[in-house]
């Protein structure tokens, strides 16, 4: 069964995938806005909410939405697995001809889906949303995010667009390929770029989240950045060999100078403090490199263990036969 994506849901034109983690304060608004935008298309659609182990009221709200509205579907994780994995589960279960991933906090305006759909009809397979401006986020978040996208671009050969999150529309054939990728620490936006196909951008200004706080504390941001870099670049590993070469060259030059000074001058060489400084600098440097190697080894370990990517506690609003078709990535 592994590696094969079975989708027995009734086909619809659009699937909207919404990862949800403690978003009870905004869910009703998000649902209303998505609904009115999708109704205005006149096409069939489904709204797939993935509850990523919320500890607030989100799951109860989603369950009752799934009961009262046949377009709403809900996947309930057994615990918090993370934003990227919630997106992956959503795309695994999406039945649409076009699949849109959008945040639950309305920072990604649902109205932009209409522009995305238009580009899709023009023949593009992926339409990603680029943030021209970010509002209501801390200076630190804006600066680190902007730096991260640029560093990642430098480090990798894959054409990963800058200032672009996971808000995008993908054609069925792209999602079909995406679902075959079985990475344990997925960096979805990078994987979609890696897949290729005909991609284009739409631009938007990112507003403040409607309510609540960011669900991406520094720890999660760091994990996402490391996943992005380690999945798409070996450069940090190369850093060890390059810097090793440079540092030993400096060492040899310095040794040569010391010998010359000893032979041709009378000056004595003192330098306990410089020894200590060098000692600290180089051991620090070696540990950093070791840490970088560790990041890759940890991820190899995750792949080898081959645990399921997510565990589902329950699904709501899906058809019966869908449940019978054992999904490929998780254990019920
Ligand atoms: N999210 C999630 N699991 C997590 C963290 C976040 O599903 O562990 C969801 C969250 O509910 C939201 C989206 O991912 O729909 C983006 O999170 P958030 O808006 O907090 O990130 P930010 O916009 O601050 O970067
Ligand atoms: Mg947000």
CSV table of C-alpha atoms and ligand atoms in Angstrom, one decimal:
chain,number,residue,atom,x,y,z
A,1,UNK,CA,0.0,0.0,0.0
A,2,UNK,CA,2.9,2.3,0.8
A,3,UNK,CA,3.8,4.9,-1.8
A,4,UNK,CA,0.4,4.6,-3.4
A,5,UNK,CA,-2.2,7.4,-3.0
A,6,UNK,CA,-5.7,6.2,-3.0
A,7,UNK,CA,-8.4,8.8,-3.3
A,8,UNK,CA,-12.0,7.6,-3.3
A,9,UNK,CA,-13.6,10.9,-2.4
A,10,UNK,CA,-16.2,12.4,-4.7
A,11,UNK,CA,-14.3,14.5,-7.2
A,12,UNK,CA,-14.7,18.3,-6.7
A,13,UNK,CA,-13.1,21.2,-8.5
A,14,UNK,CA,-11.4,22.8,-5.5
A,15,UNK,CA,-10.0,21.4,-2.3
A,16,UNK,CA,-9.1,23.9,0.3
A,17,UNK,CA,-6.7,22.6,2.9
A,18,UNK,CA,-6.6,24.5,6.2
A,19,UNK,CA,-4.2,23.4,9.0
A,20,UNK,CA,-5.6,24.3,12.4
A,21,UNK,CA,-3.8,24.6,15.7
A,22,UNK,CA,-5.7,26.4,18.5
A,23,UNK,CA,-7.6,28.7,16.2
A,24,UNK,CA,-11.0,28.6,17.9
A,25,UNK,CA,-11.0,32.4,18.0
A,26,UNK,CA,-10.9,32.8,14.3
A,27,UNK,CA,-12.4,29.5,12.9
A,28,UNK,CA,-16.0,30.9,12.4
A,29,UNK,CA,-14.7,33.9,10.5
A,30,UNK,CA,-12.3,31.8,8.4
A,31,UNK,CA,-15.1,29.4,7.6
A,32,UNK,CA,-17.5,32.2,6.6
A,33,UNK,CA,-14.9,34.0,4.4
A,34,UNK,CA,-13.8,30.8,2.7
A,35,UNK,CA,-17.4,29.8,2.1
A,36,UNK,CA,-18.4,33.1,0.5
A,37,UNK,CA,-15.3,33.1,-1.7
A,38,UNK,CA,-15.8,29.5,-2.8
A,39,UNK,CA,-19.5,30.0,-3.4
A,40,UNK,CA,-18.8,32.9,-5.7
A,41,UNK,CA,-16.8,30.6,-8.0
A,42,UNK,CA,-19.9,28.6,-8.8
A,43,UNK,CA,-17.8,25.4,-8.7
A,44,UNK,CA,-17.9,22.4,-6.5
A,45,UNK,CA,-15.5,22.4,-3.5
A,46,UNK,CA,-14.5,20.9,-0.2
A,47,UNK,CA,-13.0,22.5,2.9
A,48,UNK,CA,-10.6,20.2,4.6
A,49,UNK,CA,-9.6,21.3,8.1
A,50,UNK,CA,-6.8,19.4,9.7
A,51,UNK,CA,-6.9,19.8,13.4
A,52,UNK,CA,-3.3,19.5,14.5
A,53,UNK,CA,-3.8,18.5,18.2
A,54,UNK,CA,-5.5,21.7,19.3
A,55,UNK,CA,-6.1,22.0,23.0
A,56,UNK,CA,-8.8,24.6,22.7
A,57,UNK,CA,-12.4,24.3,21.3
A,58,UNK,CA,-11.2,24.0,17.6
A,59,UNK,CA,-12.1,20.3,17.2
A,60,UNK,CA,-15.6,20.7,18.6
A,61,UNK,CA,-16.3,23.6,16.3
A,62,UNK,CA,-14.9,21.7,13.3
A,63,UNK,CA,-17.0,18.6,14.1
A,64,UNK,CA,-20.2,20.6,14.2
A,65,UNK,CA,-19.3,22.4,11.0
A,66,UNK,CA,-18.6,19.0,9.3
A,67,UNK,CA,-22.0,17.8,10.6
A,68,UNK,CA,-24.0,20.8,9.4
A,69,UNK,CA,-22.2,21.5,6.1
A,70,UNK,CA,-21.4,18.7,3.6
A,71,UNK,CA,-18.6,20.7,2.0
A,72,UNK,CA,-16.6,20.6,5.3
A,73,UNK,CA,-14.3,17.7,6.2
A,74,UNK,CA,-12.2,17.4,9.2
A,75,UNK,CA,-9.1,15.3,10.0
A,76,UNK,CA,-8.3,15.1,13.7
A,77,UNK,CA,-4.7,14.3,14.6
A,78,UNK,CA,-4.0,12.4,17.8
A,79,UNK,CA,-1.6,15.1,18.9
A,80,UNK,CA,0.3,18.1,17.6
A,81,UNK,CA,2.5,17.0,14.6
A,82,UNK,CA,3.3,20.4,13.2
A,83,UNK,CA,2.1,22.7,10.5
A,84,UNK,CA,3.9,21.0,7.6
A,85,UNK,CA,2.6,17.6,8.5
A,86,UNK,CA,-0.9,19.0,8.8
A,87,UNK,CA,-0.7,20.3,5.3
A,88,UNK,CA,0.6,16.9,4.1
A,89,UNK,CA,-2.4,15.1,5.6
A,90,UNK,CA,-4.7,17.6,4.0
A,91,UNK,CA,-3.2,17.1,0.5
A,92,UNK,CA,-3.3,13.3,1.1
A,93,UNK,CA,-7.0,13.4,1.5
A,94,UNK,CA,-7.9,16.2,-1.0
A,95,UNK,CA,-10.0,15.1,-4.0
A,96,UNK,CA,-10.1,18.4,-5.9
A,97,UNK,CA,-8.8,19.1,-9.4
A,98,UNK,CA,-7.0,22.0,-7.8
A,99,UNK,CA,-5.8,22.0,-4.2
A,100,UNK,CA,-5.3,25.2,-2.2
A,101,UNK,CA,-3.4,25.4,1.1
A,102,UNK,CA,-4.2,28.3,3.3
A,103,UNK,CA,-3.6,29.3,6.9
A,104,UNK,CA,-6.5,29.4,9.3
A,105,UNK,CA,-5.8,32.8,10.8
A,106,UNK,CA,-6.9,34.8,7.7
A,107,UNK,CA,-3.4,36.2,7.2
A,108,UNK,CA,-3.7,34.7,3.8
A,109,UNK,CA,-6.7,36.5,2.3
A,110,UNK,CA,-9.2,33.8,0.9
A,111,UNK,CA,-10.2,36.3,-1.9
A,112,UNK,CA,-6.8,35.7,-3.5
A,113,UNK,CA,-7.9,32.1,-4.3
A,114,UNK,CA,-10.0,33.7,-7.1
A,115,UNK,CA,-6.8,35.1,-8.7
A,116,UNK,CA,-5.0,31.8,-8.2
A,117,UNK,CA,-7.9,30.0,-9.9
A,118,UNK,CA,-7.7,32.3,-12.8
A,119,UNK,CA,-4.0,31.6,-13.4
A,120,UNK,CA,-4.7,27.9,-13.0
A,121,UNK,CA,-7.3,28.2,-15.8
A,122,UNK,CA,-4.7,29.9,-17.9
A,123,UNK,CA,-2.7,26.7,-17.7
A,124,UNK,CA,-0.4,27.1,-14.7
A,125,UNK,CA,0.1,24.1,-12.5
A,126,UNK,CA,1.2,25.9,-9.3
A,127,UNK,CA,0.2,29.4,-8.3
A,128,UNK,CA,2.1,30.6,-5.2
A,129,UNK,CA,1.4,33.7,-3.2
A,130,UNK,CA,4.3,36.1,-2.6
A,131,UNK,CA,4.1,38.5,0.3
A,132,UNK,CA,5.0,42.0,-0.7
A,133,UNK,CA,4.4,43.4,2.7
A,134,UNK,CA,3.9,41.9,6.2
A,135,UNK,CA,1.9,43.7,8.8
A,136,UNK,CA,1.3,43.1,12.5
A,137,UNK,CA,4.4,40.9,12.9
A,138,UNK,CA,7.4,41.7,15.0
A,139,UNK,CA,10.5,43.3,13.6
A,140,UNK,CA,12.4,40.2,14.6
A,141,UNK,CA,10.1,37.8,12.7
A,142,UNK,CA,10.1,39.9,9.6
A,143,UNK,CA,13.9,40.2,9.5
A,144,UNK,CA,14.6,36.6,10.3
A,145,UNK,CA,12.0,35.4,7.8
A,146,UNK,CA,13.4,37.6,5.1
A,147,UNK,CA,16.9,36.5,5.8
A,148,UNK,CA,15.9,32.8,5.9
A,149,UNK,CA,14.3,32.9,2.4
A,150,UNK,CA,17.4,34.6,0.9
A,151,UNK,CA,19.9,32.3,2.6
A,152,UNK,CA,18.0,29.2,1.5
A,153,UNK,CA,17.9,30.5,-2.0
A,154,UNK,CA,21.7,30.9,-2.0
A,155,UNK,CA,22.3,27.5,-0.5
A,156,UNK,CA,20.3,25.5,-2.9
A,157,UNK,CA,19.9,24.9,-6.6
A,158,UNK,CA,16.2,24.4,-6.4
A,159,UNK,CA,14.3,27.5,-7.4
A,160,UNK,CA,12.5,28.2,-4.1
A,161,UNK,CA,10.8,31.6,-4.4
A,162,UNK,CA,11.5,34.2,-1.7
A,163,UNK,CA,8.9,35.6,0.7
A,164,UNK,CA,6.5,32.8,-0.1
A,165,UNK,CA,4.8,30.6,2.5
A,166,UNK,CA,2.6,27.7,2.0
A,167,UNK,CA,-0.4,29.7,0.6
A,168,UNK,CA,-0.6,28.3,-2.9
A,169,UNK,CA,-2.8,26.5,-5.5
A,170,UNK,CA,-1.6,23.2,-7.0
A,171,UNK,CA,-3.1,21.2,-9.8
A,172,UNK,CA,-4.1,17.6,-9.1
A,173,UNK,CA,-1.1,16.2,-11.0
A,174,UNK,CA,1.3,18.2,-8.8
A,175,UNK,CA,-0.4,17.0,-5.6
A,176,UNK,CA,-0.3,13.5,-6.9
A,177,UNK,CA,3.5,13.7,-7.2
A,178,UNK,CA,3.8,15.6,-3.9
A,179,UNK,CA,1.9,12.9,-2.1
A,180,UNK,CA,4.5,10.3,-3.3
A,181,UNK,CA,7.3,12.1,-1.5
A,182,UNK,CA,7.6,10.5,1.9
A,183,UNK,CA,9.9,12.8,3.8
A,184,UNK,CA,9.7,12.6,7.6
A,185,UNK,CA,10.6,16.3,8.1
A,186,UNK,CA,8.8,17.8,5.1
A,187,UNK,CA,9.4,21.4,3.9
A,188,UNK,CA,6.4,21.5,1.7
A,189,UNK,CA,7.0,24.8,-0.1
A,190,UNK,CA,10.5,23.5,-1.1
A,191,UNK,CA,9.2,20.2,-2.2
A,192,UNK,CA,6.6,21.9,-4.5
A,193,UNK,CA,9.4,24.0,-6.1
A,194,UNK,CA,11.5,20.8,-6.4
A,195,UNK,CA,8.7,19.1,-8.3
A,196,UNK,CA,8.9,21.6,-11.1
A,197,UNK,CA,5.8,22.0,-13.4
A,198,UNK,CA,4.6,25.3,-14.7
A,199,UNK,CA,4.7,27.7,-11.7
A,200,UNK,CA,3.7,31.3,-11.4
A,201,UNK,CA,3.2,33.9,-8.6
A,202,UNK,CA,0.4,36.2,-7.4
A,203,UNK,CA,1.3,39.0,-5.0
A,204,UNK,CA,-0.4,40.2,-1.8
A,205,UNK,CA,0.0,42.2,1.3
A,206,UNK,CA,0.0,40.0,4.4
A,207,UNK,CA,-2.1,41.5,7.2
A,208,UNK,CA,-2.1,40.8,10.9
A,209,UNK,CA,-3.7,37.6,12.1
A,210,UNK,CA,-7.4,38.1,12.9
A,211,UNK,CA,-7.1,37.0,16.5
A,212,UNK,CA,-4.9,34.9,18.8
A,213,UNK,CA,-1.2,34.6,18.7
A,214,UNK,CA,1.3,33.1,16.3
A,215,UNK,CA,1.5,29.3,16.6
A,216,UNK,CA,5.1,29.5,15.4
A,217,UNK,CA,7.3,30.3,18.4
A,218,UNK,CA,11.1,30.6,17.8
A,219,UNK,CA,11.6,26.9,18.4
A,220,UNK,CA,9.2,25.9,15.6
A,221,UNK,CA,10.6,28.6,13.3
A,222,UNK,CA,14.1,27.3,13.8
A,223,UNK,CA,13.0,23.7,13.1
A,224,UNK,CA,11.3,24.8,9.9
A,225,UNK,CA,14.4,26.7,8.7
A,226,UNK,CA,16.7,23.7,9.5
A,227,UNK,CA,14.3,21.4,7.7
A,228,UNK,CA,14.4,23.7,4.7
A,229,UNK,CA,18.1,24.0,4.6
A,230,UNK,CA,18.9,20.3,5.3
A,231,UNK,CA,16.3,19.1,2.8
A,232,UNK,CA,17.6,21.2,0.0
A,233,UNK,CA,21.3,21.7,0.6
A,234,UNK,CA,24.6,20.0,1.5
A,235,UNK,CA,26.4,23.3,1.8
A,236,UNK,CA,26.6,23.3,5.7
A,237,UNK,CA,28.5,19.9,5.4
A,238,UNK,CA,30.8,21.4,2.8
A,239,UNK,CA,31.5,24.2,5.2
A,240,UNK,CA,33.6,21.9,7.3
A,241,UNK,CA,36.0,20.9,4.5
A,242,UNK,CA,36.3,24.4,3.0
A,243,UNK,CA,36.9,26.1,6.4
A,244,UNK,CA,39.3,23.3,7.3
A,245,UNK,CA,41.4,24.0,4.3
A,246,UNK,CA,41.4,27.8,4.9
A,247,UNK,CA,42.3,27.4,8.6
A,248,UNK,CA,45.1,25.0,8.1
A,249,UNK,CA,46.5,27.3,5.4
A,250,UNK,CA,46.5,30.2,7.9
A,251,UNK,CA,48.2,27.9,10.4
A,252,UNK,CA,51.0,27.0,8.0
A,253,UNK,CA,51.6,30.6,7.1
A,254,UNK,CA,51.7,31.6,10.7
A,255,UNK,CA,54.1,28.8,11.5
A,256,UNK,CA,56.4,30.0,8.7
A,257,UNK,CA,56.3,33.5,10.1
A,258,UNK,CA,57.2,32.2,13.6
A,259,UNK,CA,60.2,30.2,12.3
A,260,UNK,CA,61.5,33.2,10.3
A,261,UNK,CA,61.1,35.5,13.4
A,262,UNK,CA,63.1,33.0,15.5
A,263,UNK,CA,65.8,32.6,12.9
A,264,UNK,CA,66.3,36.2,11.8
A,265,UNK,CA,65.1,38.4,14.7
A,266,UNK,CA,65.8,38.6,18.4
A,267,UNK,CA,62.2,39.2,19.4
A,268,UNK,CA,60.7,36.5,21.6
A,269,UNK,CA,57.2,35.2,21.0
A,270,UNK,CA,54.8,35.5,23.9
A,271,UNK,CA,51.2,34.8,23.7
A,272,UNK,CA,49.3,32.8,26.3
A,273,UNK,CA,46.2,34.9,25.8
A,274,UNK,CA,46.2,34.5,22.0
A,275,UNK,CA,46.5,30.8,22.6
A,276,UNK,CA,43.4,30.7,24.7
A,277,UNK,CA,41.5,32.9,22.3
A,278,UNK,CA,42.4,30.6,19.4
A,279,UNK,CA,41.6,27.5,21.4
A,280,UNK,CA,38.1,28.8,22.3
A,281,UNK,CA,37.5,30.0,18.7
A,282,UNK,CA,38.5,26.7,17.1
A,283,UNK,CA,36.8,24.4,19.5
A,284,UNK,CA,33.6,26.5,19.2
A,285,UNK,CA,33.9,26.2,15.4
A,286,UNK,CA,34.4,22.5,15.5
A,287,UNK,CA,31.4,22.1,17.7
A,288,UNK,CA,29.3,24.1,15.3
A,289,UNK,CA,30.3,21.9,12.4
A,290,UNK,CA,29.6,18.8,14.5
A,291,UNK,CA,26.2,20.2,15.3
A,292,UNK,CA,25.5,20.7,11.5
A,293,UNK,CA,26.5,17.1,10.9
A,294,UNK,CA,24.2,16.1,13.7
A,295,UNK,CA,21.3,17.8,12.1
A,296,UNK,CA,21.7,15.7,9.0
A,297,UNK,CA,22.3,12.5,11.0
A,298,UNK,CA,19.1,13.1,13.1
A,299,UNK,CA,17.1,13.5,9.9
A,300,UNK,CA,18.6,10.3,8.5
A,301,UNK,CA,17.6,8.5,11.7
A,302,UNK,CA,14.1,9.8,11.3
A,303,UNK,CA,13.9,8.4,7.8
A,304,UNK,CA,15.3,5.0,8.8
A,305,UNK,CA,12.9,4.6,11.7
A,306,UNK,CA,10.2,5.1,9.1
A,307,UNK,CA,7.4,5.9,11.6
A,308,UNK,CA,4.1,7.1,10.1
A,309,UNK,CA,4.1,10.8,9.4
A,310,UNK,CA,0.9,11.3,11.4
A,311,UNK,CA,-1.7,9.5,13.5
A,312,UNK,CA,-5.4,10.2,13.0
A,313,UNK,CA,-7.8,10.1,15.8
A,314,UNK,CA,-10.9,10.6,13.7
A,315,UNK,CA,-12.2,11.9,10.4
A,316,UNK,CA,-15.5,13.8,10.0
A,317,UNK,CA,-17.5,14.6,6.9
A,318,UNK,CA,-15.6,12.1,4.7
A,319,UNK,CA,-17.5,9.4,2.8
A,320,UNK,CA,-17.6,5.9,4.1
A,321,UNK,CA,-15.7,4.2,1.4
A,322,UNK,CA,-12.9,6.8,1.9
A,323,UNK,CA,-12.5,5.4,5.4
A,324,UNK,CA,-12.3,1.8,4.1
A,325,UNK,CA,-9.5,2.7,1.7
A,326,UNK,CA,-6.6,2.5,4.1
A,327,UNK,CA,-4.5,5.6,3.7
A,328,UNK,CA,-0.9,5.3,2.9
A,329,UNK,CA,0.9,7.3,5.5
A,330,UNK,CA,-0.7,6.6,8.9
A,331,UNK,CA,-2.1,4.1,11.2
A,332,UNK,CA,-5.7,4.4,12.3
B,1,LIG,N1,-0.3,25.5,12.7
B,1,LIG,C1,-0.5,24.1,12.8
B,1,LIG,N2,0.4,23.4,13.6
B,1,LIG,C2,1.3,24.0,14.4
B,1,LIG,C3,1.5,25.4,14.2
B,1,LIG,C4,0.7,26.1,13.3
B,1,LIG,O1,-1.3,23.5,12.1
B,1,LIG,O2,2.0,23.3,15.1
B,1,LIG,C5,-1.2,26.2,11.7
B,1,LIG,C6,-1.9,27.4,12.3
B,1,LIG,O3,-3.1,27.1,12.9
B,1,LIG,C7,-2.1,28.3,11.1
B,1,LIG,C8,-0.9,28.0,10.3
B,1,LIG,O4,-0.4,26.7,10.7
B,1,LIG,O5,-3.2,27.9,10.4
B,1,LIG,C9,0.2,29.0,10.4
B,1,LIG,O6,0.5,29.3,11.7
B,1,LIG,P1,0.7,30.8,12.3
B,1,LIG,O7,-0.3,31.6,11.7
B,1,LIG,O8,0.7,30.7,13.8
B,1,LIG,O9,2.1,31.1,11.8
B,1,LIG,P2,2.6,32.6,11.3
B,1,LIG,O10,1.6,33.2,10.4
B,1,LIG,O11,2.7,33.4,12.6
B,1,LIG,O12,4.0,32.3,10.7
B,2,LIG,MG1,-0.3,33.3,10.7
